[in-house]
Tab-separated table of C-alpha atoms in Angstrom:
chain	number	residue	atom	x	y	z
N	1	MET	CA	0.000	0.000	0.000
N	2	GLN	CA	1.350	3.345	-0.962
N	3	ASN	CA	0.530	6.725	0.363
N	4	LYS	CA	2.272	10.040	0.521
N	5	ASP	CA	3.289	9.791	4.177
N	6	GLY	CA	6.616	8.167	3.443
N	7	PRO	CA	8.271	10.782	1.248
N	8	GLN	CA	6.833	13.606	3.313
N	9	ALA	CA	8.258	12.215	6.502
N	10	ASP	CA	11.644	11.956	4.820
N	11	GLY	CA	11.360	15.514	3.618
N	12	GLU	CA	10.720	16.668	7.162
N	13	LEU	CA	13.746	14.874	8.434
N	14	GLU	CA	15.979	16.502	5.874
N	15	ALA	CA	14.525	19.922	6.438
N	16	ALA	CA	14.999	19.517	10.158
N	17	THR	CA	18.682	18.754	9.846
N	18	SER	CA	19.460	21.496	7.368
N	19	ASN	CA	17.225	24.138	8.856
N	20	PRO	CA	17.041	24.674	12.615
N	21	THR	CA	13.542	26.149	12.412
N	22	PRO	CA	11.744	24.032	9.836
N	23	ASP	CA	8.704	25.703	8.403
N	24	PHE	CA	5.960	23.122	8.214
N	25	ASP	CA	4.327	24.813	5.258
N	26	ASP	CA	7.532	24.726	3.275
N	27	TRP	CA	7.797	21.012	3.030
N	28	ALA	CA	4.074	20.534	3.053
N	29	LYS	CA	4.138	22.048	-0.407
N	30	PHE	CA	6.417	19.266	-1.512
N	31	GLY	CA	4.345	17.322	-3.975
N	32	ASP	CA	3.413	16.854	-7.576
N	33	ASP	CA	4.561	20.341	-8.530
N	34	ASP	CA	8.066	19.515	-7.385
N	35	ILE	CA	7.995	16.266	-9.302
N	36	MET	CA	6.904	18.181	-12.396
N	37	GLN	CA	9.741	20.619	-11.859
N	38	GLN	CA	12.182	17.790	-11.544
N	39	GLN	CA	10.816	16.259	-14.741
N	40	THR	CA	11.312	19.561	-16.523
N	41	ALA	CA	14.877	19.671	-15.235
N	42	ILE	CA	15.546	16.146	-16.474
N	43	ARG	CA	14.157	17.075	-19.885
N	44	ALA	CA	16.386	20.137	-19.990
N	45	GLU	CA	19.363	17.927	-19.241
N	46	GLU	CA	18.355	15.533	-22.024
N	47	ALA	CA	17.951	18.509	-24.319
N	48	GLU	CA	21.598	19.370	-23.896
N	49	LYS	CA	22.600	15.881	-24.928
N	50	ALA	CA	20.542	15.736	-28.123
N	51	PRO	CA	18.645	18.348	-30.123
N	52	PHE	CA	15.037	17.631	-31.141
N	53	VAL	CA	16.392	16.857	-34.605
N	54	GLY	CA	20.056	15.972	-35.083
N	55	ASP	CA	22.480	16.367	-37.974
N	56	LYS	CA	22.573	13.949	-40.874
N	57	GLU	CA	25.102	11.238	-40.049
N	58	PRO	CA	26.506	8.432	-42.196
N	59	LEU	CA	25.042	5.017	-41.456
N	60	SER	CA	28.428	3.981	-40.069
N	61	SER	CA	27.639	6.018	-36.965
N	62	LEU	CA	24.799	3.589	-36.299
N	63	ALA	CA	27.141	0.630	-36.564
N	64	ALA	CA	29.558	2.345	-34.192
N	65	GLU	CA	26.827	2.370	-31.558
N	66	TYR	CA	26.665	-1.425	-31.562
N	67	GLN	CA	30.396	-2.071	-31.895
N	68	SER	CA	30.491	-4.432	-28.972
N	69	GLY	CA	26.831	-5.336	-29.148
N	70	SER	CA	24.650	-7.934	-30.730
N	71	PRO	CA	26.136	-9.524	-33.855
N	72	ILE	CA	22.632	-9.837	-35.331
N	73	LEU	CA	22.219	-6.068	-35.144
N	74	LEU	CA	25.617	-5.430	-36.709
N	75	GLU	CA	24.716	-7.855	-39.484
N	76	LYS	CA	21.401	-6.078	-40.011
N	77	ILE	CA	23.034	-2.664	-40.122
N	78	LYS	CA	25.285	-4.007	-42.878
N	79	VAL	CA	22.166	-5.034	-44.812
N	80	LEU	CA	20.678	-1.598	-44.192
N	81	GLY	CA	23.810	-0.080	-45.657
N	82	GLU	CA	22.983	-1.588	-49.044
N	83	LYS	CA	19.906	0.600	-49.335
N	84	TYR	CA	20.379	3.471	-46.975
N	85	ALA	CA	23.130	6.025	-46.757
N	86	ALA	CA	22.446	8.131	-43.731
N	87	ILE	CA	20.528	8.545	-40.515
N	88	ARG	CA	19.226	11.605	-38.713
N	89	ARG	CA	18.564	11.104	-35.050
N	90	THR	CA	15.745	12.650	-33.078
N	91	ARG	CA	15.479	13.184	-29.352
N	92	GLY	CA	13.974	10.309	-27.388
N	93	ASP	CA	11.354	12.378	-25.626
N	94	GLY	CA	8.283	10.371	-26.579
N	95	ASN	CA	7.636	12.647	-29.552
N	96	CYS	CA	10.274	11.092	-31.806
N	97	PHE	CA	7.858	9.574	-34.315
N	98	PHE	CA	6.005	12.837	-34.870
N	99	ARG	CA	9.229	14.854	-34.838
N	100	SER	CA	10.876	12.520	-37.360
N	101	PHE	CA	7.809	12.689	-39.573
N	102	MET	CA	7.743	16.475	-39.347
N	103	PHE	CA	11.330	16.974	-40.402
N	104	SER	CA	11.299	14.244	-43.011
N	105	TYR	CA	8.126	15.540	-44.638
N	106	LEU	CA	9.120	19.195	-44.688
N	107	GLU	CA	12.599	18.339	-45.917
N	108	HIS	CA	11.093	16.299	-48.733
N	109	ILE	CA	8.951	19.255	-49.816
N	110	LEU	CA	11.916	21.595	-49.540
N	111	GLU	CA	13.993	19.362	-51.814
N	112	SER	CA	11.314	18.295	-54.271
N	113	GLN	CA	9.449	21.622	-54.431
N	114	ASP	CA	6.388	19.493	-55.079
N	115	ARG	CA	3.649	22.096	-55.078
N	116	ALA	CA	1.005	19.523	-56.028
N	117	GLU	CA	1.862	17.546	-52.890
N	118	VAL	CA	1.574	20.676	-50.769
N	119	ASP	CA	-1.830	21.479	-52.242
N	120	ARG	CA	-2.960	17.914	-51.658
N	121	ALA	CA	-1.688	17.983	-48.073
N	122	LYS	CA	-3.418	21.291	-47.443
N	123	SER	CA	-6.769	19.942	-48.534
N	124	ASN	CA	-6.263	16.977	-46.197
N	125	VAL	CA	-5.423	19.382	-43.377
N	126	GLU	CA	-8.699	21.205	-44.024
N	127	GLN	CA	-10.458	17.856	-43.828
N	128	CYS	CA	-8.773	17.221	-40.473
N	129	ARG	CA	-9.961	20.605	-39.249
N	130	LYS	CA	-13.551	19.659	-40.120
N	131	THR	CA	-13.098	16.296	-38.419
N	132	LEU	CA	-12.046	17.945	-35.156
N	133	GLN	CA	-14.900	20.445	-35.372
N	134	SER	CA	-17.437	17.689	-35.935
N	135	LEU	CA	-15.989	15.785	-32.969
N	136	GLY	CA	-16.750	18.814	-30.810
N	137	TYR	CA	-13.290	20.334	-30.351
N	138	ALA	CA	-13.452	24.098	-29.874
N	139	ASP	CA	-11.609	25.826	-32.716
N	140	PHE	CA	-9.408	27.845	-30.421
N	141	THR	CA	-7.954	24.698	-28.855
N	142	PHE	CA	-6.323	23.533	-32.097
N	143	GLU	CA	-6.269	26.387	-34.616
N	144	ASP	CA	-2.906	27.826	-33.476
N	145	PHE	CA	-1.270	24.458	-34.081
N	146	PHE	CA	-2.861	24.129	-37.518
N	147	ALA	CA	-1.788	27.650	-38.475
N	148	LEU	CA	1.800	27.020	-37.441
N	149	PHE	CA	2.048	23.818	-39.464
N	150	LEU	CA	0.540	25.412	-42.571
N	151	GLU	CA	3.012	28.252	-42.176
N	152	GLN	CA	5.918	25.764	-42.179
N	153	LEU	CA	4.471	23.947	-45.170
N	154	GLU	CA	4.201	27.186	-47.115
N	155	SER	CA	7.669	28.333	-46.147
N	156	VAL	CA	9.512	25.269	-47.465
N	157	LEU	CA	8.190	26.085	-50.941
N	158	GLN	CA	10.566	28.492	-52.628
N	159	GLY	CA	9.524	31.539	-54.529
N	160	ASN	CA	7.385	33.264	-51.977
N	161	GLY	CA	8.529	35.931	-49.581
N	162	THR	CA	8.763	33.599	-46.625
N	163	SER	CA	10.809	30.769	-48.171
N	164	ILE	CA	13.378	29.139	-45.938
N	165	SER	CA	16.590	27.206	-46.473
N	166	GLN	CA	17.566	23.751	-45.272
N	167	GLU	CA	19.544	25.304	-42.411
N	168	GLU	CA	16.558	27.382	-41.391
N	169	LEU	CA	14.328	24.290	-41.466
N	170	LEU	CA	16.757	22.549	-39.135
N	171	LEU	CA	16.844	25.564	-36.813
N	172	ARG	CA	13.067	25.713	-36.695
N	173	SER	CA	12.840	21.991	-36.014
N	174	ARG	CA	15.126	22.547	-33.040
N	175	ASP	CA	13.212	25.566	-31.786
N	176	GLN	CA	10.812	24.317	-29.166
N	177	SER	CA	8.191	26.990	-29.820
N	178	ILE	CA	7.874	25.803	-33.433
N	179	SER	CA	8.827	22.140	-33.185
N	180	ASP	CA	6.515	21.280	-30.305
N	181	TYR	CA	3.635	23.118	-31.946
N	182	VAL	CA	4.007	21.073	-35.119
N	183	VAL	CA	4.243	17.852	-33.075
N	184	MET	CA	1.055	18.900	-31.307
N	185	PHE	CA	-0.593	19.590	-34.657
N	186	PHE	CA	0.139	15.980	-35.664
N	187	ARG	CA	-1.228	14.750	-32.357
N	188	PHE	CA	-4.506	16.591	-32.966
N	189	VAL	CA	-4.717	15.227	-36.504
N	190	THR	CA	-3.958	11.681	-35.320
N	191	SER	CA	-6.491	11.843	-32.522
N	192	GLY	CA	-9.162	13.233	-34.850
N	193	GLU	CA	-8.594	10.445	-37.371
N	194	ILE	CA	-8.730	7.707	-34.727
N	195	ARG	CA	-11.933	9.060	-33.237
N	196	LYS	CA	-13.535	9.606	-36.625
N	197	ARG	CA	-12.910	5.974	-37.561
N	198	SER	CA	-13.225	4.573	-34.069
N	199	GLU	CA	-14.856	1.331	-35.171
N	200	PHE	CA	-11.832	0.640	-37.404
N	201	PHE	CA	-9.232	1.482	-34.759
N	202	GLU	CA	-11.025	-0.001	-31.759
N	203	PRO	CA	-9.737	-3.593	-32.074
N	204	PHE	CA	-6.137	-2.391	-32.459
N	205	ILE	CA	-6.464	-0.146	-29.440
N	206	MET	CA	-8.051	-2.921	-27.377
N	207	GLY	CA	-5.063	-5.060	-28.283
N	208	LEU	CA	-2.601	-2.415	-27.160
N	209	THR	CA	-4.062	-1.159	-23.937
N	210	ASN	CA	-7.409	-1.896	-22.438
N	211	ALA	CA	-8.797	1.494	-23.014
N	212	THR	CA	-11.711	2.777	-25.030
N	213	VAL	CA	-10.919	4.769	-28.155
N	214	GLU	CA	-11.808	7.955	-26.316
N	215	GLN	CA	-9.575	7.147	-23.342
N	216	PHE	CA	-6.746	6.100	-25.633
N	217	CYS	CA	-6.848	9.395	-27.536
N	218	LYS	CA	-6.981	11.396	-24.316
N	219	SER	CA	-4.192	9.536	-22.577
N	220	SER	CA	-1.909	8.220	-25.330
N	221	VAL	CA	-2.318	10.467	-28.359
N	222	GLU	CA	-3.079	14.028	-27.344
N	223	PRO	CA	-0.640	14.509	-24.442
N	224	MET	CA	2.881	15.526	-25.511
N	225	GLY	CA	5.564	12.947	-24.801
N	226	GLU	CA	3.295	9.925	-25.211
N	227	GLU	CA	5.011	7.420	-27.466
N	228	SER	CA	3.605	6.351	-30.798
N	229	ASP	CA	2.637	2.910	-31.946
N	230	HIS	CA	1.345	1.512	-35.219
N	231	VAL	CA	-2.096	2.924	-34.384
N	232	HIS	CA	-0.715	6.475	-34.372
N	233	ILE	CA	1.277	5.910	-37.551
N	234	THR	CA	-1.663	4.419	-39.421
N	235	ALA	CA	-3.938	7.262	-38.356
N	236	LEU	CA	-1.493	10.040	-39.236
N	237	SER	CA	-0.623	8.484	-42.570
N	238	ASP	CA	-4.311	8.086	-43.437
N	239	ALA	CA	-5.317	11.535	-42.241
N	240	LEU	CA	-2.636	13.387	-44.191
N	241	GLY	CA	-2.539	10.925	-47.074
N	242	VAL	CA	1.210	10.482	-46.731
N	243	PRO	CA	2.742	7.008	-47.037
N	244	ILE	CA	5.380	6.137	-44.447
N	245	ARG	CA	7.954	3.337	-44.484
N	246	VAL	CA	9.159	2.013	-41.146
N	247	VAL	CA	12.292	-0.125	-41.132
N	248	TYR	CA	12.624	-2.330	-38.095
N	249	LEU	CA	15.981	-2.822	-36.484
N	250	ASP	CA	15.700	-5.341	-33.661
N	251	ARG	CA	17.260	-8.604	-32.669
N	252	SER	CA	14.654	-10.811	-34.246
N	253	SER	CA	16.053	-13.201	-36.791
N	254	CYS	CA	15.044	-16.279	-38.607
N	255	ASP	CA	17.282	-19.285	-38.260
N	256	SER	CA	17.662	-19.744	-41.980
N	257	ALA	CA	20.899	-18.431	-43.392
N	258	GLY	CA	21.390	-14.695	-43.674
N	259	VAL	CA	19.607	-11.890	-41.893
N	260	SER	CA	17.092	-9.616	-43.491
N	261	VAL	CA	15.701	-6.334	-42.310
N	262	ASN	CA	11.929	-6.081	-42.146
N	263	HIS	CA	10.040	-3.028	-43.113
N	264	HIS	CA	6.405	-2.075	-43.176
N	265	ASP	CA	4.807	0.457	-45.475
N	266	PHE	CA	1.924	2.452	-44.083
N	267	ILE	CA	-0.067	3.279	-47.199
N	268	PRO	CA	-2.947	5.704	-46.690
N	269	ALA	CA	-6.398	4.178	-46.947
N	270	VAL	CA	-7.796	5.115	-50.360
N	271	GLY	CA	-11.111	6.098	-48.829
N	272	GLY	CA	-9.315	8.756	-46.862
N	273	LEU	CA	-7.756	10.183	-49.997
N	274	PRO	CA	-10.100	12.654	-51.639
N	275	ASN	CA	-7.722	13.103	-54.564
N	276	ALA	CA	-6.847	9.474	-55.049
N	277	SER	CA	-6.746	8.766	-58.745
N	278	GLY	CA	-8.324	5.398	-58.104
N	279	SER	CA	-5.201	3.519	-59.013
N	280	THR	CA	-3.695	0.847	-56.828
N	281	GLU	CA	-0.180	1.114	-58.245
N	282	THR	CA	2.525	0.589	-55.680
N	283	VAL	CA	3.028	3.825	-53.852
N	284	SER	CA	6.548	4.205	-52.674
N	285	PRO	CA	6.884	6.187	-49.467
N	286	PHE	CA	9.271	9.138	-49.517
N	287	ILE	CA	9.436	9.086	-45.734
N	288	THR	CA	11.508	6.313	-44.213
N	289	LEU	CA	11.888	5.968	-40.483
N	290	LEU	CA	14.158	3.620	-38.613
N	291	TYR	CA	12.477	1.932	-35.679
N	292	ARG	CA	14.462	0.504	-32.844
N	293	PRO	CA	12.314	-0.731	-29.946
N	294	GLY	CA	11.066	2.439	-28.289
N	295	HIS	CA	12.488	4.956	-30.740
N	296	TYR	CA	12.185	6.388	-34.258
N	297	ASP	CA	14.890	8.136	-36.310
N	298	ILE	CA	14.991	9.263	-39.940
N	299	LEU	CA	16.644	7.143	-42.630
N	300	TYR	CA	17.966	8.389	-45.980
N	301	SER	CA	17.986	6.183	-49.068
N	302	LYS	CA	21.062	5.965	-51.264
G	1	MET	CA	4.774	33.837	-24.250
G	2	GLN	CA	3.031	35.460	-27.198
G	3	ALA	CA	1.294	32.195	-28.058
G	4	SER	CA	0.066	31.600	-24.526
G	5	ARG	CA	-1.253	35.141	-24.276
G	6	ALA	CA	-3.128	34.787	-27.563
G	7	ARG	CA	-4.624	31.474	-26.508
G	8	LEU	CA	-5.685	32.807	-23.089
G	9	PHE	CA	-7.302	35.789	-24.740
G	10	LYS	CA	-9.347	33.409	-26.900
G	11	GLU	CA	-10.370	31.482	-23.802
G	12	TYR	CA	-11.310	34.757	-22.130
G	13	LYS	CA	-13.586	35.681	-25.037
G	14	GLU	CA	-15.107	32.212	-25.018
G	15	VAL	CA	-15.800	32.463	-21.286
G	16	GLN	CA	-17.504	35.851	-21.766
G	17	ARG	CA	-19.584	34.472	-24.625
G	18	GLU	CA	-20.631	31.291	-22.837
G	19	LYS	CA	-21.130	32.806	-19.424
G	20	THR	CA	-24.513	31.231	-18.918
G	21	ALA	CA	-23.722	27.932	-20.648
G	22	ASP	CA	-22.490	26.215	-17.503
G	23	PRO	CA	-24.150	27.575	-14.362
G	24	ASP	CA	-21.877	25.489	-12.131
G	25	ILE	CA	-18.713	27.304	-13.172
G	26	GLN	CA	-17.785	30.953	-12.920
G	27	LEU	CA	-14.381	31.530	-14.395
G	28	ALA	CA	-12.749	34.952	-14.178
G	29	CYS	CA	-9.445	36.384	-15.235
G	30	ASP	CA	-7.404	38.710	-13.026
G	31	ASP	CA	-7.957	42.324	-14.123
G	32	SER	CA	-4.287	43.016	-14.634
G	33	ASN	CA	-2.764	39.608	-15.373
G	34	ILE	CA	-4.119	37.201	-17.965
G	35	PHE	CA	-1.958	34.412	-16.489
G	36	LYS	CA	-3.913	34.488	-13.221
G	37	TRP	CA	-7.476	33.205	-13.090
G	38	THR	CA	-9.929	32.219	-10.404
G	39	ALA	CA	-13.009	30.058	-10.613
G	40	LEU	CA	-16.005	29.450	-8.420
G	41	ILE	CA	-17.427	25.972	-8.831
G	42	LYS	CA	-20.536	24.471	-7.288
G	43	GLY	CA	-20.195	21.251	-5.346
G	44	PRO	CA	-21.896	18.497	-7.374
G	45	SER	CA	-25.292	17.345	-6.181
G	46	GLU	CA	-25.657	14.078	-4.295
G	47	THR	CA	-22.146	14.481	-2.903
G	48	PRO	CA	-21.065	15.822	0.490
G	49	TYR	CA	-20.000	18.987	-1.377
G	50	GLU	CA	-23.536	19.805	-2.509
G	51	GLY	CA	-24.557	23.322	-1.593
G	52	GLY	CA	-20.980	24.496	-1.286
G	53	VAL	CA	-19.180	26.959	-3.524
G	54	PHE	CA	-15.472	26.302	-3.948
G	55	GLN	CA	-12.878	28.742	-5.146
G	56	LEU	CA	-10.024	27.613	-7.387
G	57	ALA	CA	-6.861	29.546	-8.246
G	58	PHE	CA	-5.185	29.090	-11.640
G	59	ALA	CA	-1.587	30.012	-12.333
G	60	VAL	CA	-0.964	29.642	-16.063
G	61	PRO	CA	2.636	29.002	-17.189
G	62	GLU	CA	4.207	30.816	-20.137
G	63	GLN	CA	4.357	27.557	-22.105
G	64	TYR	CA	0.579	27.197	-21.896
G	65	PRO	CA	-1.179	25.424	-23.608
G	66	LEU	CA	1.684	22.960	-24.091
G	67	GLN	CA	2.059	22.915	-20.305
G	68	PRO	CA	-0.899	22.552	-17.933
G	69	PRO	CA	-2.121	25.335	-15.671
G	70	GLN	CA	-1.414	24.970	-11.953
G	71	VAL	CA	-4.686	24.744	-10.101
G	72	ARG	CA	-5.350	24.820	-6.371
G	73	PHE	CA	-8.403	24.879	-4.170
G	74	LEU	CA	-8.476	28.122	-2.196
G	75	THR	CA	-11.513	26.888	-0.293
G	76	LYS	CA	-10.770	24.228	2.297
G	77	ILE	CA	-12.070	20.854	1.133
G	78	PHE	CA	-11.952	17.336	2.578
G	79	HIS	CA	-11.303	15.119	-0.436
G	80	PRO	CA	-8.813	12.268	-0.996
G	81	ASN	CA	-7.206	13.919	-4.012
G	82	VAL	CA	-6.867	17.433	-2.653
G	83	HIS	CA	-4.102	18.396	-0.251
G	84	PHE	CA	-5.796	19.548	2.939
G	85	LYS	CA	-3.310	22.333	3.642
G	86	THR	CA	-2.241	23.587	0.229
G	87	GLY	CA	-5.287	22.797	-1.894
G	88	GLU	CA	-3.080	21.027	-4.425
G	89	ILE	CA	-5.073	18.702	-6.679
G	90	CYS	CA	-4.029	15.230	-7.812
G	91	LEU	CA	-5.567	14.890	-11.241
G	92	ASP	CA	-3.867	13.289	-14.240
G	93	ILE	CA	-4.883	15.947	-16.744
G	94	LEU	CA	-3.100	18.566	-14.625
G	95	LYS	CA	0.086	16.495	-14.815
G	96	ASN	CA	1.224	14.028	-17.475
G	97	ALA	CA	-2.122	13.534	-19.212
G	98	TRP	CA	-2.453	17.230	-20.005
G	99	SER	CA	-2.991	18.265	-23.597
G	100	PRO	CA	-3.822	21.565	-25.292
G	101	ALA	CA	-7.245	20.133	-26.119
G	102	TRP	CA	-8.165	20.985	-22.525
G	103	THR	CA	-9.219	24.501	-21.584
G	104	LEU	CA	-9.482	26.292	-18.249
G	105	GLN	CA	-13.222	25.754	-18.489
G	106	SER	CA	-12.967	22.012	-19.178
G	107	VAL	CA	-10.407	21.690	-16.370
G	108	CYS	CA	-13.073	23.074	-14.023
G	109	ARG	CA	-15.478	20.449	-15.308
G	110	ALA	CA	-12.890	17.731	-14.709
G	111	ILE	CA	-12.381	18.976	-11.144
G	112	ILE	CA	-16.131	18.868	-10.507
G	113	ALA	CA	-16.117	15.294	-11.836
G	114	LEU	CA	-13.233	14.467	-9.479
G	115	MET	CA	-15.236	15.864	-6.552
G	116	ALA	CA	-18.043	13.449	-7.421
G	117	HIS	CA	-15.701	10.519	-8.102
G	118	PRO	CA	-12.732	10.543	-5.717
G	119	GLU	CA	-9.783	8.263	-6.407
G	120	PRO	CA	-8.880	7.043	-2.915
G	121	ASP	CA	-5.954	4.993	-4.223
G	122	SER	CA	-3.847	8.049	-5.056
G	123	PRO	CA	-4.537	10.216	-2.038
G	124	LEU	CA	-3.098	13.628	-1.261
G	125	ASN	CA	-5.270	13.654	1.832
G	126	CYS	CA	-4.550	10.324	3.485
G	127	ASP	CA	-7.128	10.642	6.252
G	128	SER	CA	-9.803	11.099	3.672
G	129	GLY	CA	-8.419	8.358	1.442
G	130	ASN	CA	-8.149	5.900	4.319
G	131	LEU	CA	-11.765	6.443	5.339
G	132	LEU	CA	-12.903	5.590	1.831
G	133	ARG	CA	-10.502	2.702	1.409
G	134	SER	CA	-11.586	1.128	4.662
G	135	GLY	CA	-15.166	1.374	3.496
G	136	ASP	CA	-16.225	3.993	6.037
G	137	ILE	CA	-18.356	5.902	3.551
G	138	ARG	CA	-20.416	7.437	6.315
G	139	GLY	CA	-17.359	8.720	8.147
G	140	PHE	CA	-15.957	10.195	4.953
G	141	GLN	CA	-19.205	11.841	4.029
G	142	SER	CA	-19.778	13.420	7.379
G	143	MET	CA	-16.240	14.840	7.482
G	144	ALA	CA	-16.527	16.145	3.930
G	145	LYS	CA	-19.932	17.605	4.664
G	146	MET	CA	-18.721	19.299	7.805
G	147	TYR	CA	-15.888	21.025	5.958
G	148	THR	CA	-18.259	21.996	3.155
G	149	ARG	CA	-20.478	23.694	5.771
G	150	LEU	CA	-17.570	25.292	7.562
G	151	ALA	CA	-15.645	26.542	4.547
G	152	ALA	CA	-17.748	26.509	1.409
G	153	MET	CA	-21.103	27.893	2.481
G	154	PRO	CA	-21.987	31.492	3.203
G	155	LYS	CA	-22.258	32.145	6.929
G	156	LYS	CA	-25.802	32.498	8.149
G	157	GLY	CA	-26.762	35.494	10.278
């Protein structure tokens, strides 16, 4: 049985030894707020170790990480090296999937200057806005996040007054006031999609947790720092109409000779694609993420 | 800072517009500081808090709405999830389950729901939690009712 007497009693003891006239109220305030403060401090410490979005590194840096580790992983990284050239790491703060998606998507637009894709994405974003409204979300709770994402989307297209460079994109992705807002935008979009198609997502969610769709969205999608699973990825990919490839790097192996690296392509449901040309030709995702249990980074093809 | 101010201003307008929508909640912003709010909430019916009016204090951080507001009871209340001395509230949406989809208004609604459905297994007020956990509903209710009378009801005559 746990209650809060234990830690409080300890706190009193400490206060009494360090302060000859302990003020009861001082340590009585010790509680969740302090824990939150400590959490913030830990996050700040993590932040110094790794930016939200790192620099592009050659794949060899991944191998270096496992130098004295599992031979299966080293073997798999070698296989990865046949297809992929580089990795870009993201901070492991529970937002890594959304953050990786954000950078990868915006970088793709910046490099391809694919205006048609931007227009298509924008119309999907408008659809997401309507979804949230019809689910009863007050506009003011999400509109700032939508506006900030659309602003980023517009700015990676060259030729308008607000165009930005690759360096600027990286700076913005590392700037908490922009980066976290875009992550939150994706969380709103993901939550809206899951709730809109709750009968589709329900069995997957039941398999993951034990929660209802509503509870799942409230506790595992909308709060910042909650990690993503295939449910989130499916929903985001469907909602925005953007295919995503996830390459899995784990220790699983089949006993037959030679290792292979599994991947899974999340291809948006056609029903969710207003502009789908009706074709079922193989869509090849331009976003590739590397999944290691508990974390997503960005992968670059050769 | 700018973003939080803009968001709070929107919430302020919404509160003004919907003033009569929820008669159980009166939310007001400090005249000179949009980061400080207070609320008066009615104790839910069929609970020991019925008939009481409870005052809450909101301190909104600069990172709002990415970070939750800090909320405390200013009115003394006997409830397992409210610290008896400080008024601190143990509620997941004010901690790690917070998201910007919540508003100051919906936080008030969540607190009213918490008053009606205490969670004795994560107590900030152990005396209150222990009464409930040991099944002494009557003891809990009479204590809670007494404090509602003492602290949350206007003094008669």
